[in-house]
Amino acid sequence: MPPSEPPPVDRTRAAQETAVPRAAAAHGPPAVPRATADAGATVAGPAAASGLPHPTAGSTPHPSPADAPVTRGFLARATLLTAVLSFAGALLGLVRDQALARMFGAGSATDAFLVAWTVPEFAATLLIEDGLAIALIPAFALALARRAQGAPGDPVRALVASTLPRLALAFAGAAALLAAFAPQVVRVLAPGLPDPALAVDCTRLTATCVLTFGLAGYCSAALRAHRRFLAPAAIYVAYNAGIITVVLTLGARWGVRAAAAGVAIGGCLMVMAQLPVLGRLLRVRPVAASTGEESGGRPVGVALLAAVLLFALCRQSQVLIERFLGSTLPSGAISHLNYAQKIAQIPMTLSLMLCTVTFPVVARALADGDTERARDRVERDLALAACMVLAGACVVVACAPQIVELLFQRGAFTAEDTASTVRVMRVYAFGLLAHTLVGALIRSYFSAGRVTWYPLGAMAVGLAVTAGIGASAVGPWGVMGIAAANAAGITVTAALLLAGMGPRSIPIRTRRVLTELTRPLAAAAVATPAGAWAAGRAGTPVPSLLAGGLTIAAVFLLLGRALGDQGCVTALASLRSVSRRLPHGRSR
């Protein structure tokens, strides 16, 4: 379903305001009406003492693009930009995995690196994706709302001055501790690893990403709250490009340690990609505010950070359970789990792009006191994300052999590795909808910047289910049992989060959401066997993948539309809109 339009406004005013989100999407200087503030005014307070960029006397004040009304076109452009760059980052991630598979296969050296890879996996979740951003974006949204309402000084610069130095110090300390205690960390993560010394070396190199990912996550949260999405969406392009470059350059000499060094360099590139944009935003002086007492904002408290980060840590601990159980299986089991998970999670990552773009919008609506607008936005996001991830899950299940063979089966990655990865990937796919719902719902719980421990409890229950099923299933079913435990645990968490929506978060209409979810599920149940049948008609991977993917797209969209699924209706309407813009459509 398309995003809701802002309320009708005067045409002259709308023309001025629409230019702001367009400029934000293009990352150019915003087109704004003439400023009415005193050009010689300066921003006092904590920002001056912190060494932040300070506007010079005589500079022209600018209203923030984050204060402009959100239009349908802006959301579409921002989502498309984020999806394209995220997809590019995911493709580079696959190229990275291909390089690792080709050079090192799925043996003990790769297993050692993947134990160290746990560090950037956790850091990305805690500090970039589901952790720090969920706590910081509402804080920045509130600071922007206070600035727009006329708070004296600049609440945004004051927020940066009060949080960034402390967080940077904490990140640096955590990175140093992790490097110092790397042997103990490896012993806990993978007690049955054949070569723990190699894993320790790699862990010490990847420990640097705690600092770099923390700074990158802070920049991403600040930029997204300001409706700047280009630089945050490009960070994984820079990150994976750094890893690939180091692996191809030094892999023959350093072995798998080159991949760990690439993680360290890629983390630095993530920060460098965003700092210039954030610096320019902080140098721009906002329109002078009206006089009056400064409204009290909600700071980023320790309790809020703890609730968010512990939830993210608990969620990412599923990986720890998988690695722990996988270390007891024959060599290569952890690698098969890793490759299968990387491919299976691509639909989930793409489906959450819309939620990434709209999360600052939801947080700003709550900061402005508009709960109904926030609720409608969340319900639309859930419907669209579910449609996208289920369509992708159909492709993952139906075309798994073709995908893995096309991406990885070369060099040291054998046909036996392909068969093992395919089996695991298909099991993982059954948890993709739940993973997507958890990723979307957790933003709703913390979008108002209030402390709640319910999500942590829900995630802990799901983690206990994962651990219990995994421990009992790894013996008879091996890696497939581990993957099934992952899907079961995250499904329990998603159900608990849906059941808890209400006074703890945005009061969505849960029954309506559940009814909407049954429609794309029914479409997926029909589209998957149809796609598998079509993929099996061709002999080579590329034609098989194309045949299966096109069949799934056609069956899923048409059946979803017939069932009244909002996501499918929106997708088909977008395809018709694009077709009309093509030359043959305009000539009729």
Coordinates of C-alpha atoms in Angstrom, one line a residue, residues 255-502:
G255 CA 45.8 -16.7 4.1
V256 CA 42.5 -16.2 5.8
R257 CA 44.0 -13.5 8.0
A258 CA 43.7 -11.2 5.0
A259 CA 40.0 -11.4 5.3
A260 CA 40.2 -10.3 8.9
A261 CA 42.4 -7.4 8.0
G262 CA 39.9 -6.5 5.3
V263 CA 37.2 -6.2 8.0
A264 CA 39.4 -3.7 9.9
I265 CA 40.0 -1.6 6.8
G266 CA 36.4 -1.9 5.7
G267 CA 35.2 -0.5 9.0
C268 CA 37.3 2.6 8.6
L269 CA 35.8 3.1 5.1
M270 CA 32.3 3.0 6.6
V271 CA 33.1 5.9 8.8
M272 CA 34.9 7.9 6.1
A273 CA 31.9 7.5 3.8
Q274 CA 29.6 9.4 6.3
L275 CA 31.7 11.9 8.3
P276 CA 31.9 14.6 5.6
V277 CA 28.1 14.6 5.2
L278 CA 27.4 14.7 8.9
G279 CA 30.0 17.5 9.3
R280 CA 28.3 19.6 6.7
L281 CA 24.9 19.2 8.5
L282 CA 26.3 20.2 11.8
R283 CA 27.9 23.3 10.3
V284 CA 24.6 24.6 9.0
R285 CA 23.0 27.0 11.5
P286 CA 19.2 26.4 11.9
V287 CA 16.6 29.2 11.6
A288 CA 16.7 31.3 14.8
A289 CA 14.2 30.0 17.3
S290 CA 11.5 31.9 19.1
T291 CA 12.4 33.0 22.6
G292 CA 11.1 31.1 25.6
E293 CA 12.2 28.4 28.0
E294 CA 13.9 25.5 26.5
S295 CA 11.6 22.5 26.4
G296 CA 13.0 19.4 28.2
G297 CA 14.0 16.7 25.8
R298 CA 14.3 13.0 26.5
P299 CA 18.0 12.2 26.7
V300 CA 19.6 8.9 25.5
G301 CA 19.7 7.3 28.9
V302 CA 21.6 4.3 30.1
A303 CA 18.4 2.3 30.6
L304 CA 17.2 2.9 27.0
L305 CA 20.6 2.0 25.6
A306 CA 20.7 -1.1 27.7
A307 CA 17.2 -2.2 26.7
V308 CA 18.0 -1.8 23.0
L309 CA 21.5 -3.2 23.0
L310 CA 20.6 -6.2 25.2
F311 CA 17.7 -7.0 22.8
A312 CA 20.1 -6.8 19.8
L313 CA 22.7 -8.9 21.6
C314 CA 20.1 -11.5 22.5
R315 CA 18.9 -11.6 19.0
Q316 CA 22.4 -12.0 17.5
S317 CA 23.1 -14.7 20.1
Q318 CA 21.3 -17.1 17.8
V319 CA 24.5 -17.0 15.7
L320 CA 26.5 -17.9 18.8
I321 CA 24.3 -20.9 19.4
E322 CA 24.7 -22.0 15.8
R323 CA 28.5 -21.6 15.8
F324 CA 28.7 -23.4 19.2
L325 CA 26.6 -26.4 18.0
G326 CA 28.3 -26.3 14.5
S327 CA 31.8 -26.6 16.1
T328 CA 30.9 -30.1 17.3
L329 CA 30.1 -31.3 13.7
P330 CA 32.6 -32.3 11.0
S331 CA 34.8 -29.6 9.4
G332 CA 32.9 -27.3 7.1
A333 CA 29.6 -27.3 9.0
I334 CA 30.0 -23.7 10.2
S335 CA 30.8 -22.6 6.6
H336 CA 27.7 -24.3 5.2
L337 CA 25.6 -22.5 7.9
N338 CA 27.2 -19.2 7.0
Y339 CA 26.8 -19.4 3.2
A340 CA 23.2 -20.6 3.5
Q341 CA 22.3 -17.9 6.0
K342 CA 24.0 -15.1 3.9
I343 CA 21.9 -16.1 0.8
A344 CA 18.6 -16.7 2.7
Q345 CA 18.7 -13.4 4.5
I346 CA 18.9 -11.3 1.3
P347 CA 15.1 -11.1 0.9
M348 CA 14.8 -10.1 4.6
T349 CA 17.4 -7.4 4.2
L350 CA 15.7 -5.9 1.1
S351 CA 12.3 -6.1 2.7
L352 CA 13.4 -4.0 5.7
M353 CA 14.7 -1.2 3.5
L354 CA 11.3 0.5 3.7
C355 CA 11.3 0.3 7.5
T356 CA 14.8 1.7 7.6
V357 CA 13.6 4.8 5.6
T358 CA 10.3 5.2 7.5
F359 CA 11.6 4.7 11.0
P360 CA 12.8 8.3 11.3
V361 CA 9.3 9.4 10.0
V362 CA 7.6 7.3 12.7
A363 CA 9.9 8.6 15.4
R364 CA 9.3 12.2 14.3
A365 CA 5.5 11.6 14.2
L366 CA 5.6 10.4 17.8
A367 CA 7.8 13.3 18.8
D368 CA 5.2 15.6 17.3
G369 CA 2.4 13.7 19.2
D370 CA 0.8 12.2 16.1
T371 CA 0.2 8.6 17.2
E372 CA -2.4 7.8 14.5
R373 CA 0.0 8.7 11.7
A374 CA 2.7 6.6 13.2
R375 CA 0.3 3.6 13.6
D376 CA -0.8 3.8 9.9
R377 CA 2.8 4.0 8.8
V378 CA 3.8 0.9 10.8
E379 CA 0.8 -1.2 9.5
R380 CA 1.7 -0.3 5.9
D381 CA 5.3 -1.2 6.5
L382 CA 4.4 -4.6 7.9
A383 CA 2.2 -5.4 4.9
L384 CA 4.8 -4.4 2.3
A385 CA 7.7 -6.0 4.1
A386 CA 5.8 -9.3 4.5
C387 CA 5.0 -9.3 0.8
M388 CA 8.6 -8.7 -0.2
V389 CA 10.2 -11.2 2.1
L390 CA 7.7 -14.0 1.2
A391 CA 8.3 -13.5 -2.5
G392 CA 12.0 -13.7 -1.9
A393 CA 11.6 -16.8 0.3
C394 CA 9.8 -18.5 -2.5
V395 CA 12.8 -18.0 -4.8
V396 CA 15.2 -19.2 -2.0
V397 CA 13.3 -22.4 -1.5
A398 CA 12.4 -23.2 -5.2
C399 CA 15.8 -22.2 -6.8
A400 CA 18.2 -23.0 -4.0
P401 CA 20.4 -25.5 -6.0
Q402 CA 20.7 -23.0 -8.9
I403 CA 21.6 -20.1 -6.6
V404 CA 24.3 -21.9 -4.7
E405 CA 25.8 -23.5 -7.8
L406 CA 25.9 -20.2 -9.6
L407 CA 27.4 -18.3 -6.7
F408 CA 29.8 -20.6 -5.0
Q409 CA 30.4 -23.9 -6.8
R410 CA 33.9 -23.3 -8.1
G411 CA 37.5 -23.8 -6.8
A412 CA 37.6 -25.4 -3.4
F413 CA 33.8 -25.3 -3.0
T414 CA 32.6 -28.7 -4.2
A415 CA 29.3 -30.1 -5.4
E416 CA 29.0 -31.8 -2.0
D417 CA 29.3 -28.4 -0.3
T418 CA 26.6 -27.1 -2.6
A419 CA 24.2 -29.9 -1.6
S420 CA 24.8 -29.3 2.1
T421 CA 24.3 -25.5 1.7
V422 CA 21.1 -26.0 -0.3
R423 CA 19.5 -28.2 2.4
V424 CA 20.4 -25.7 5.2
M425 CA 19.2 -22.7 3.1
R426 CA 15.8 -24.1 2.5
V427 CA 15.2 -24.7 6.2
Y428 CA 16.4 -21.2 7.0
A429 CA 13.8 -19.8 4.6
F430 CA 11.0 -20.9 6.9
G431 CA 12.0 -18.3 9.4
L432 CA 12.4 -15.3 7.0
L433 CA 9.0 -13.9 7.6
A434 CA 9.5 -14.0 11.4
H435 CA 12.9 -12.4 11.1
T436 CA 11.3 -9.6 9.0
L437 CA 8.5 -9.0 11.5
V438 CA 10.9 -8.9 14.4
G439 CA 13.1 -6.3 12.5
A440 CA 10.0 -4.2 11.8
L441 CA 8.3 -4.5 15.1
I442 CA 11.3 -3.7 17.3
R443 CA 11.4 -0.2 15.8
S444 CA 7.8 0.4 16.9
Y445 CA 8.6 -0.5 20.5
F446 CA 11.4 2.0 20.7
S447 CA 10.4 4.7 18.2
A448 CA 9.1 7.0 21.0
G449 CA 12.4 6.8 22.8
R450 CA 10.9 5.2 25.9
V451 CA 12.4 2.3 27.9
T452 CA 10.6 -1.1 27.7
W453 CA 12.0 -4.5 28.6
Y454 CA 9.3 -6.5 26.9
P455 CA 11.2 -7.0 23.6
L456 CA 14.2 -8.4 25.5
G457 CA 12.0 -10.9 27.3
A458 CA 10.3 -12.0 24.0
M459 CA 13.7 -12.4 22.4
A460 CA 15.1 -14.3 25.4
V461 CA 12.1 -16.8 25.1
G462 CA 12.8 -17.2 21.4
L463 CA 16.6 -17.7 22.1
A464 CA 15.7 -20.4 24.7
V465 CA 13.6 -22.2 22.1
T466 CA 16.5 -22.0 19.6
A467 CA 19.0 -23.4 22.1
G468 CA 16.7 -26.2 23.3
I469 CA 15.6 -27.4 19.8
G470 CA 19.2 -27.0 18.5
A471 CA 20.7 -29.0 21.2
S472 CA 18.3 -31.9 20.7
A473 CA 18.2 -31.7 16.9
V474 CA 22.0 -31.3 16.1
G475 CA 22.7 -35.0 16.8
P476 CA 20.2 -36.6 14.5
W477 CA 19.9 -33.9 11.8
G478 CA 23.2 -32.0 12.0
V479 CA 23.2 -28.5 10.4
M480 CA 19.6 -28.8 9.2
G481 CA 18.6 -29.2 12.9
I482 CA 20.5 -26.1 13.8
A483 CA 18.7 -24.1 11.0
A484 CA 15.3 -25.5 12.0
A485 CA 16.0 -24.3 15.6
N486 CA 16.8 -20.8 14.3
A487 CA 13.5 -20.6 12.4
A488 CA 11.5 -21.9 15.3
G489 CA 13.0 -19.6 17.9
I490 CA 12.6 -16.4 15.8
T491 CA 9.0 -17.4 15.0
V492 CA 8.2 -17.5 18.7
T493 CA 9.8 -14.1 19.2
A494 CA 7.8 -12.6 16.4
A495 CA 4.5 -14.0 17.8
L496 CA 5.3 -12.5 21.2
L497 CA 6.2 -9.1 19.8
L498 CA 2.9 -9.0 17.8
A499 CA 0.9 -10.0 20.9
G500 CA 2.6 -7.3 23.0
M501 CA 1.9 -4.4 20.7
G502 CA -0.3 -1.8 22.4

